[in-house]
């Protein structure tokens, strides 16, 4: 199968409970220059192809309606918030989605559930906030990982436990990993340890680039769309309403009621939460304009490997792996014997379909596993990642005078933490005390950036510098 053509051509599928045909998918969508669209079909990812039929939803908004809580965005965060509101507080939220349910980041990520969030390592937490805050932040994210695992245990989502490997893609990165392993073990109490190149090859994978690896005991790979469909079923069973094809075109507030404008009608609500991730379009919510750096990530999945091919590549484990590049590669053996690998993609959405981005992944897979150099690729896709300007997420009420909340900024580490973010978002919405609201991911808004209008130019320069630092210097 031609993976690039598979992505670009796509294929319409029935859209939600209403049964209407989905709008064509726009593979070149860019949240900095385009509105979110309406009713677009899914990106033809491996996850979409293997998740089964989407669960029923509540169809588009077709008239003016009233709601207590509206959540904008039906990905992991929005659905987990709706689930927590229903389970813990008896509140039946209304979830608005511009396109199909679970359409954005949640249907395109790598499915790697880590005990982490944001782009910073734990040693960097200590440098930024000091030891006491870093310990409390670790306790919060660890609690979130356990909460996420409890949700995974309820849903058939092809879970692959076993931990997470950071591989040193060059010998010079071993010292960095050794320090991080020491910090995680001695400061935070994790059973982390270093693996030699020989141990990595014997037990996990013959990654020819890797000089060694850090093994984290916490980590579970999942089928992200099966997991999200499970969230959707559970939330709706408890009374939440999920409306696809209902983009928020704008909103205002008369002091007590928010009026969210959709193509089908006005949704009136007392409280509003935004969980739109990397698909947060400019101009919809001024509290979020220029607060996120949307970055494209590219992913591909091979055809199923034979037992002989797996042996030739030395693939002994399904534990997922990330290398130490700044523009990292992430990869794993899937339950059906396929290899998945992902990394950076284009800077602009208009450039996303260029073949060189798929070639980057092909070349990366071949460097790591030469036996797979010519393996056929069945799926290729890309999607937007919500990177905050300070590399850490926020779950917050940015303006105390308004009952508006948001949870964004996971930086590619949101598969597991999004469940905790959704739960904390629900607790913020109801005004729950006793939670760690004084942590930096909760008590400040997403930072802006003075050079946000020129962010793509800066990104291009940074990508060049990262390449030189990762591969040359």
Coordinates of C-alpha atoms in Angstrom, one line a residue:
X1 CA 0.0 0.0 0.0
X2 CA 1.3 3.5 -0.8
X3 CA 1.2 5.1 2.7
X4 CA 1.4 8.7 1.5
X5 CA -1.5 8.1 -0.9
X6 CA -3.4 6.3 1.8
X7 CA -3.2 9.4 4.0
X8 CA -3.9 12.0 1.3
X9 CA -6.8 10.2 -0.3
X10 CA -8.6 9.1 2.9
X11 CA -12.0 7.6 2.8
X12 CA -15.4 8.9 3.9
X13 CA -17.1 6.9 6.7
X14 CA -20.5 7.4 8.3
X15 CA -20.4 10.3 10.7
X16 CA -21.8 9.7 14.2
X17 CA -25.3 9.1 15.3
X18 CA -26.8 11.3 12.6
X19 CA -25.5 9.0 9.9
X20 CA -24.6 11.8 7.6
X21 CA -21.5 11.5 5.3
X22 CA -18.4 13.1 6.8
X23 CA -16.8 16.1 5.1
X24 CA -13.5 15.4 3.3
X25 CA -10.5 15.3 5.5
X26 CA -8.1 18.3 5.1
X27 CA -4.6 16.8 5.5
X28 CA -3.0 20.3 5.2
X29 CA -5.0 21.9 8.0
X30 CA -2.9 24.4 10.1
X31 CA -4.4 25.8 13.3
X32 CA -2.5 29.1 12.9
X33 CA -4.0 30.0 9.6
X34 CA -7.3 28.1 9.3
X35 CA -10.5 27.7 11.3
X36 CA -11.1 24.2 12.8
X37 CA -13.5 23.1 10.0
X38 CA -16.8 21.3 10.4
X39 CA -17.6 17.6 10.3
X40 CA -14.3 16.5 8.7
X41 CA -13.6 12.8 8.4
X42 CA -10.8 11.2 10.4
X43 CA -7.3 11.1 9.3
X44 CA -6.8 7.6 7.8
X45 CA -4.4 6.5 10.6
X46 CA -3.6 3.0 11.6
X47 CA -5.7 3.6 14.7
X48 CA -8.8 4.6 12.7
X49 CA -8.3 1.5 10.5
X50 CA -8.2 -0.9 13.5
X51 CA -10.4 0.6 16.2
X52 CA -13.7 -0.6 14.8
X53 CA -16.8 1.5 14.2
X54 CA -16.9 4.7 16.3
X55 CA -19.4 4.6 19.2
X56 CA -22.7 6.5 18.8
X57 CA -22.6 10.2 19.6
X58 CA -25.4 12.8 20.0
X59 CA -25.2 14.3 16.5
X60 CA -24.5 18.0 15.7
X61 CA -26.1 20.9 17.5
X62 CA -29.3 21.7 15.5
X63 CA -31.0 24.3 17.7
X64 CA -30.4 26.6 20.7
X65 CA -29.7 24.6 23.8
X66 CA -28.9 25.1 27.5
X67 CA -26.1 23.4 29.4
X68 CA -24.6 23.6 32.8
X69 CA -21.0 22.9 31.7
X70 CA -19.7 23.0 28.1
X71 CA -16.4 21.3 27.1
X72 CA -14.9 22.3 23.8
X73 CA -12.9 19.4 22.3
X74 CA -13.7 15.7 22.4
X75 CA -10.2 14.2 22.7
X76 CA -8.7 12.5 25.7
X77 CA -8.9 15.5 27.9
X78 CA -12.4 16.7 27.1
X79 CA -13.9 13.2 27.4
X80 CA -12.0 12.4 30.6
X81 CA -13.3 15.7 32.0
X82 CA -16.9 14.8 31.0
X83 CA -16.4 11.3 32.5
X84 CA -15.1 12.8 35.8
X85 CA -17.9 15.4 36.0
X86 CA -20.5 12.6 35.6
X87 CA -18.9 10.0 37.8
X88 CA -17.7 12.2 40.7
X89 CA -20.2 15.1 40.7
X90 CA -23.3 14.0 38.8
X91 CA -22.9 16.7 36.2
X92 CA -23.9 15.9 32.6
X93 CA -21.5 18.0 30.5
X94 CA -22.1 19.0 26.9
X95 CA -19.1 18.3 24.7
X96 CA -18.7 20.3 21.5
X97 CA -16.4 19.0 18.7
X98 CA -15.8 20.7 15.4
X99 CA -15.3 17.6 13.4
X100 CA -15.8 13.9 14.2
X101 CA -15.7 12.8 17.8
X102 CA -12.1 12.1 18.9
X103 CA -10.8 13.7 15.7
X104 CA -7.6 15.6 16.7
X105 CA -4.5 14.7 18.7
X106 CA -6.2 11.7 20.3
X107 CA -6.7 9.8 17.1
X108 CA -3.1 10.4 15.8
X109 CA -0.6 10.1 18.6
X110 CA 1.9 7.3 19.3
X111 CA -0.1 5.6 22.1
X112 CA 2.7 5.9 24.6
X113 CA 1.4 6.2 28.1
X114 CA 4.3 7.6 30.3
X115 CA 4.6 8.7 33.9
X116 CA 5.3 12.2 32.6
X117 CA 3.8 15.3 31.1
X118 CA 5.3 18.2 29.1
X119 CA 8.7 18.3 27.6
X120 CA 10.8 18.7 30.8
X121 CA 12.6 15.9 32.6
X122 CA 12.5 15.6 36.4
X123 CA 16.0 17.0 36.8
X124 CA 14.8 20.1 34.9
X125 CA 11.9 20.4 37.3
X126 CA 14.4 20.7 40.2
X127 CA 16.4 23.3 38.3
X128 CA 13.3 25.4 37.5
X129 CA 11.3 25.1 40.7
X130 CA 13.5 23.6 43.4
X131 CA 13.4 20.2 45.2
X132 CA 10.2 20.7 47.2
X133 CA 8.0 21.7 44.3
X134 CA 9.6 19.0 42.1
X135 CA 8.7 16.3 44.6
X136 CA 5.1 17.5 44.8
X137 CA 4.8 17.8 41.0
X138 CA 6.2 14.2 40.7
X139 CA 3.6 13.0 43.3
X140 CA 0.8 14.7 41.2
X141 CA 1.9 13.2 37.9
X142 CA 2.5 9.8 39.4
X143 CA -1.0 9.9 40.9
X144 CA -2.3 10.8 37.4
X145 CA -0.5 7.8 35.9
X146 CA -2.1 5.5 38.4
X147 CA -5.5 7.0 37.7
X148 CA -4.9 6.6 33.9
X149 CA -4.0 2.9 34.4
X150 CA -7.3 2.4 36.3
X151 CA -9.2 3.7 33.2
X152 CA -7.1 1.6 30.9
X153 CA -8.0 -1.5 33.0
X154 CA -11.7 -0.9 32.2
X155 CA -11.3 -0.6 28.5
X156 CA -10.1 -3.1 25.8
X157 CA -7.4 -0.9 24.2
X158 CA -4.6 -3.4 23.4
X159 CA -2.6 -2.4 26.5
X160 CA 1.1 -3.3 26.4
X161 CA 2.7 -2.7 29.9
X162 CA 6.4 -3.2 30.6
X163 CA 7.9 0.3 31.0
X164 CA 9.6 2.8 28.8
X165 CA 13.1 2.9 27.3
X166 CA 15.1 6.1 26.6
X167 CA 17.9 5.1 24.2
X168 CA 21.1 7.1 23.9
X169 CA 21.3 7.7 20.2
X170 CA 24.9 8.7 20.5
X171 CA 27.5 7.6 23.2
X172 CA 27.8 11.3 24.4
X173 CA 24.1 11.1 25.6
X174 CA 24.8 8.3 28.1
X175 CA 26.0 10.7 30.8
X176 CA 22.7 12.6 30.5
X177 CA 20.7 9.4 30.9
X178 CA 22.8 8.2 33.7
X179 CA 22.2 11.4 35.6
X180 CA 18.4 11.2 34.9
X181 CA 18.3 7.6 36.1
X182 CA 20.1 8.6 39.3
X183 CA 17.7 11.5 40.0
X184 CA 14.7 9.4 39.4
X185 CA 16.0 6.7 41.6
X186 CA 17.6 8.7 44.5
X187 CA 15.3 11.7 44.6
X188 CA 11.9 10.3 43.5
X189 CA 12.2 6.6 44.4
X190 CA 11.7 5.0 41.0
X191 CA 13.3 1.7 40.1
X192 CA 15.1 3.1 37.1
X193 CA 18.3 1.6 35.8
X194 CA 20.7 1.8 32.9
X195 CA 21.1 -0.9 30.3
X196 CA 24.2 -1.4 28.3
X197 CA 24.0 -1.7 24.6
X198 CA 24.4 -5.5 24.9
X199 CA 21.6 -5.7 27.5
X200 CA 19.3 -3.6 25.3
X201 CA 19.9 -5.8 22.3
X202 CA 19.5 -9.0 24.3
X203 CA 16.3 -8.2 26.1
X204 CA 14.5 -5.6 23.9
X205 CA 15.7 -4.5 20.5
X206 CA 18.8 -4.5 18.2
X207 CA 18.6 -0.7 17.8
X208 CA 21.9 -0.1 15.9
X209 CA 22.0 3.6 16.9
X210 CA 21.7 3.0 20.6
X211 CA 24.7 3.2 22.9
X212 CA 22.7 2.1 25.9
X213 CA 19.3 3.0 27.4
X214 CA 17.5 4.1 30.6
X215 CA 14.7 1.7 31.6
X216 CA 11.7 3.3 33.4
X217 CA 9.4 0.8 35.1
X218 CA 6.3 2.8 34.4
X219 CA 5.0 2.8 30.9
X220 CA 2.1 1.3 29.0
X221 CA 1.5 1.4 25.2
X222 CA -2.1 1.5 24.1
X223 CA -4.3 1.8 21.1
X224 CA -5.3 5.4 21.7
X225 CA -8.5 5.4 19.6
X226 CA -9.8 2.3 21.3
X227 CA -9.1 4.0 24.6
X228 CA -10.8 7.2 23.6
X229 CA -13.8 5.4 22.3
X230 CA -14.0 3.7 25.7
X231 CA -14.0 7.1 27.4
X232 CA -16.8 8.2 25.0
X233 CA -19.0 5.2 25.7
X234 CA -18.6 5.6 29.5
X235 CA -19.2 9.3 29.5
X236 CA -22.4 9.1 27.4
X237 CA -23.6 6.1 29.5
X238 CA -23.5 8.5 32.5
X239 CA -25.4 11.2 30.7
X240 CA -22.8 13.4 29.0
X241 CA -23.7 14.6 25.5
X242 CA -21.1 14.7 22.7
X243 CA -21.9 16.8 19.7
X244 CA -19.6 16.4 16.6
X245 CA -19.8 18.7 13.6
X246 CA -20.4 21.6 16.0
X247 CA -17.4 24.0 15.9
X248 CA -17.4 27.0 18.3
X249 CA -17.4 30.0 16.0
X250 CA -17.2 32.5 18.8
X251 CA -18.6 33.2 22.2
X252 CA -19.6 36.0 24.6
X253 CA -20.7 36.4 28.2
X254 CA -23.4 38.5 29.7
X255 CA -22.1 38.2 33.2
X256 CA -23.9 35.0 34.2
X257 CA -24.2 33.0 30.9
X258 CA -21.9 32.1 28.1
X259 CA -23.3 32.0 24.6
X260 CA -21.3 29.7 22.3
X261 CA -22.1 30.1 18.6
X262 CA -22.1 27.0 16.5
X263 CA -23.4 26.5 12.9
X264 CA -26.5 24.8 14.2
X265 CA -27.5 27.1 17.1
X266 CA -26.4 28.9 20.3
X267 CA -25.3 26.8 23.3
X268 CA -25.9 28.6 26.6
X269 CA -23.8 27.5 29.5
X270 CA -22.8 28.6 33.1
X271 CA -19.2 27.3 32.8
X272 CA -17.0 26.6 29.8
X273 CA -13.8 24.5 29.5
X274 CA -11.5 24.3 26.5
X275 CA -9.6 21.1 25.7
X276 CA -8.6 21.6 22.1
X277 CA -4.9 20.6 22.3
X278 CA -2.8 21.2 19.2
X279 CA -6.0 22.0 17.2
X280 CA -6.6 25.3 19.1
X281 CA -7.4 27.7 16.3
X282 CA -6.5 31.3 16.6
X283 CA -9.4 33.7 17.4
X284 CA -11.8 31.3 19.0
X285 CA -10.7 32.0 22.6
X286 CA -8.6 35.1 23.2
X287 CA -7.4 33.6 26.5
X288 CA -5.6 31.0 24.3
X289 CA -4.4 33.0 21.3
X290 CA -0.6 32.7 20.9
X291 CA -0.4 30.5 24.1
X292 CA 0.4 27.3 22.2
X293 CA 3.0 26.5 19.7
X294 CA 1.4 23.9 17.4
X295 CA 4.0 21.5 16.1
X296 CA 3.5 18.7 13.6
X297 CA 4.5 15.2 14.4
X298 CA 4.6 12.5 11.7
X299 CA 4.0 8.8 12.2
X300 CA 4.1 5.6 10.1
X301 CA 3.3 2.0 10.5
X302 CA 4.7 -0.9 8.5
X303 CA 3.0 -4.0 7.2
X304 CA 3.0 -6.9 9.7
X305 CA 6.5 -8.4 10.1
X306 CA 7.0 -12.1 9.8
X307 CA 8.7 -14.0 12.7
X308 CA 11.9 -14.2 10.5
X309 CA 11.8 -10.4 10.0
X310 CA 11.3 -9.7 13.7
X311 CA 14.3 -12.0 14.6
X312 CA 16.4 -10.3 11.9
X313 CA 15.7 -6.9 13.5
X314 CA 16.1 -8.2 17.0
X315 CA 12.7 -7.2 18.1
X316 CA 12.2 -9.1 21.4
X317 CA 9.8 -6.8 23.2
X318 CA 6.8 -4.5 22.8
X319 CA 8.1 -2.0 25.3
X320 CA 8.0 1.4 23.6
X321 CA 11.1 3.4 23.0
X322 CA 12.1 7.1 22.7
X323 CA 15.6 8.2 21.7
X324 CA 17.5 11.2 23.1
X325 CA 17.3 13.5 20.1
X326 CA 15.7 16.9 20.8
X327 CA 13.6 16.1 17.7
X328 CA 13.1 12.6 19.1
X329 CA 12.1 9.4 17.4
X330 CA 9.6 7.2 19.2
X331 CA 8.9 3.6 18.1
X332 CA 7.5 0.3 19.2
X333 CA 6.4 -3.2 18.0
X334 CA 2.6 -3.2 17.9
X335 CA 0.5 -6.2 19.0
X336 CA -0.2 -7.3 15.5
X337 CA 3.5 -7.4 14.6
X338 CA 3.8 -4.1 12.8
X339 CA 6.5 -1.5 13.6
X340 CA 5.4 2.1 14.4
X341 CA 7.8 5.0 14.3
X342 CA 7.2 8.7 14.6
X343 CA 9.1 12.0 14.8
X344 CA 8.9 15.6 13.7
X345 CA 7.2 16.7 10.5
X346 CA 6.7 19.9 8.5
X347 CA 6.7 23.4 10.0
X348 CA 3.7 24.6 8.0
X349 CA 0.5 22.6 7.4
X350 CA 0.7 23.4 3.7
X351 CA 4.0 21.5 3.6
X352 CA 2.8 18.5 5.5
X353 CA 2.2 16.2 2.5
X354 CA 5.7 16.5 1.1
X355 CA 7.4 13.1 0.7
X356 CA 10.6 14.1 2.5
X357 CA 8.8 14.0 5.8
X358 CA 7.9 10.3 5.3
X359 CA 11.4 9.7 4.1
X360 CA 12.7 11.0 7.4
X361 CA 10.9 8.2 9.2
X362 CA 11.9 5.6 6.7
X363 CA 15.5 6.6 7.1
X364 CA 15.2 6.7 10.9
X365 CA 13.8 3.2 10.9
X366 CA 16.5 1.9 8.6
X367 CA 19.3 3.5 10.7
X368 CA 17.9 1.8 13.9
X369 CA 16.9 -1.5 12.3
X370 CA 18.8 -2.1 9.0
X371 CA 16.9 -5.3 8.4
X372 CA 13.7 -3.2 7.9
X373 CA 15.2 -0.8 5.4
X374 CA 12.9 -1.8 2.6
X375 CA 9.9 -2.9 4.6
X376 CA 6.5 -1.8 3.1
X377 CA 4.7 1.0 4.8
X378 CA 0.9 0.6 5.2
X379 CA 0.0 3.8 7.1
X380 CA 1.4 7.3 7.3
X381 CA -0.1 10.4 8.9
X382 CA 0.6 13.5 10.8
X383 CA -1.0 15.6 13.5
X384 CA -0.6 18.8 15.6
X385 CA 1.0 18.6 19.1
X386 CA 0.2 21.3 21.7
X387 CA 3.6 22.5 22.9
X388 CA 3.5 25.3 25.5
X389 CA 6.1 28.1 25.4
X390 CA 7.6 26.9 28.7
X391 CA 7.3 23.2 27.8
X392 CA 4.9 22.3 30.6
X393 CA 1.1 21.9 30.5
X394 CA -1.6 23.9 32.3
X395 CA -4.9 23.0 33.8
X396 CA -6.2 26.3 35.1
X397 CA -8.8 29.1 35.3
X398 CA -6.8 31.9 33.7
X399 CA -9.1 34.7 34.7
X400 CA -10.7 34.4 38.2
X401 CA -13.5 36.7 37.1
X402 CA -14.7 34.3 34.4
X403 CA -15.8 30.7 34.8
X404 CA -13.6 29.7 31.8
X405 CA -11.1 26.9 32.2
X406 CA -8.6 25.1 30.0
X407 CA -6.3 22.1 29.9
X408 CA -3.6 22.1 27.3
X409 CA 0.2 22.1 26.6
X410 CA 1.2 18.4 27.0
X411 CA 4.0 18.7 24.5
X412 CA 3.5 15.1 23.1
X413 CA 3.3 13.5 26.6
X414 CA -0.5 13.7 27.0
X415 CA -1.7 10.1 26.4
X416 CA -1.7 9.3 30.1
X417 CA -1.6 12.7 31.8
X418 CA -4.6 13.9 29.9
X419 CA -6.8 11.6 32.1
X420 CA -5.5 13.4 35.2
X421 CA -5.8 16.8 33.5
X422 CA -9.5 16.0 32.6
X423 CA -10.2 14.9 36.2
X424 CA -8.5 18.0 37.6
X425 CA -10.3 20.2 35.0
X426 CA -13.6 18.7 36.3
X427 CA -12.6 19.5 39.9
X428 CA -11.7 23.1 39.0
X429 CA -15.0 23.5 37.3
X430 CA -16.9 22.5 40.4
X431 CA -14.7 24.5 42.7
X432 CA -13.3 21.5 44.6
X433 CA -10.7 22.3 47.3
X434 CA -8.0 20.1 48.7
X435 CA -6.2 19.5 45.4
X436 CA -2.7 20.6 44.7
X437 CA -3.8 23.8 43.0
X438 CA -0.6 25.7 44.1
X439 CA 1.6 23.6 41.7
X440 CA 3.0 25.5 38.7
X441 CA 0.9 23.5 36.2
X442 CA -2.2 24.6 38.0
X443 CA -1.7 28.1 39.5
X444 CA -0.6 30.1 36.4
X445 CA -1.9 30.5 32.8
X446 CA -0.1 29.3 29.8
X447 CA 2.6 31.9 29.1
X448 CA 2.5 34.0 25.9
X449 CA 5.6 34.9 23.9
X450 CA 6.6 38.3 22.6
X451 CA 7.7 36.7 19.2
X452 CA 4.6 34.5 18.7
X453 CA 3.7 36.2 15.4
X454 CA 7.1 35.0 14.0
X455 CA 7.1 31.6 15.7
X456 CA 7.4 29.6 12.5
X457 CA 10.6 31.4 11.5
X458 CA 12.0 30.7 15.0
X459 CA 10.9 27.1 14.7
X460 CA 12.7 26.7 11.4
X461 CA 15.9 28.1 12.9
X462 CA 15.6 25.9 16.0
X463 CA 15.0 22.8 13.9
X464 CA 18.3 23.4 12.1
X465 CA 20.1 24.0 15.4
X466 CA 18.6 20.9 16.9
X467 CA 19.7 18.8 13.9
X468 CA 23.3 20.0 14.2
X469 CA 23.3 19.4 18.0
X470 CA 21.7 16.0 17.7
X471 CA 23.7 14.7 14.8
X472 CA 26.9 16.7 14.3
X473 CA 28.3 18.4 17.4

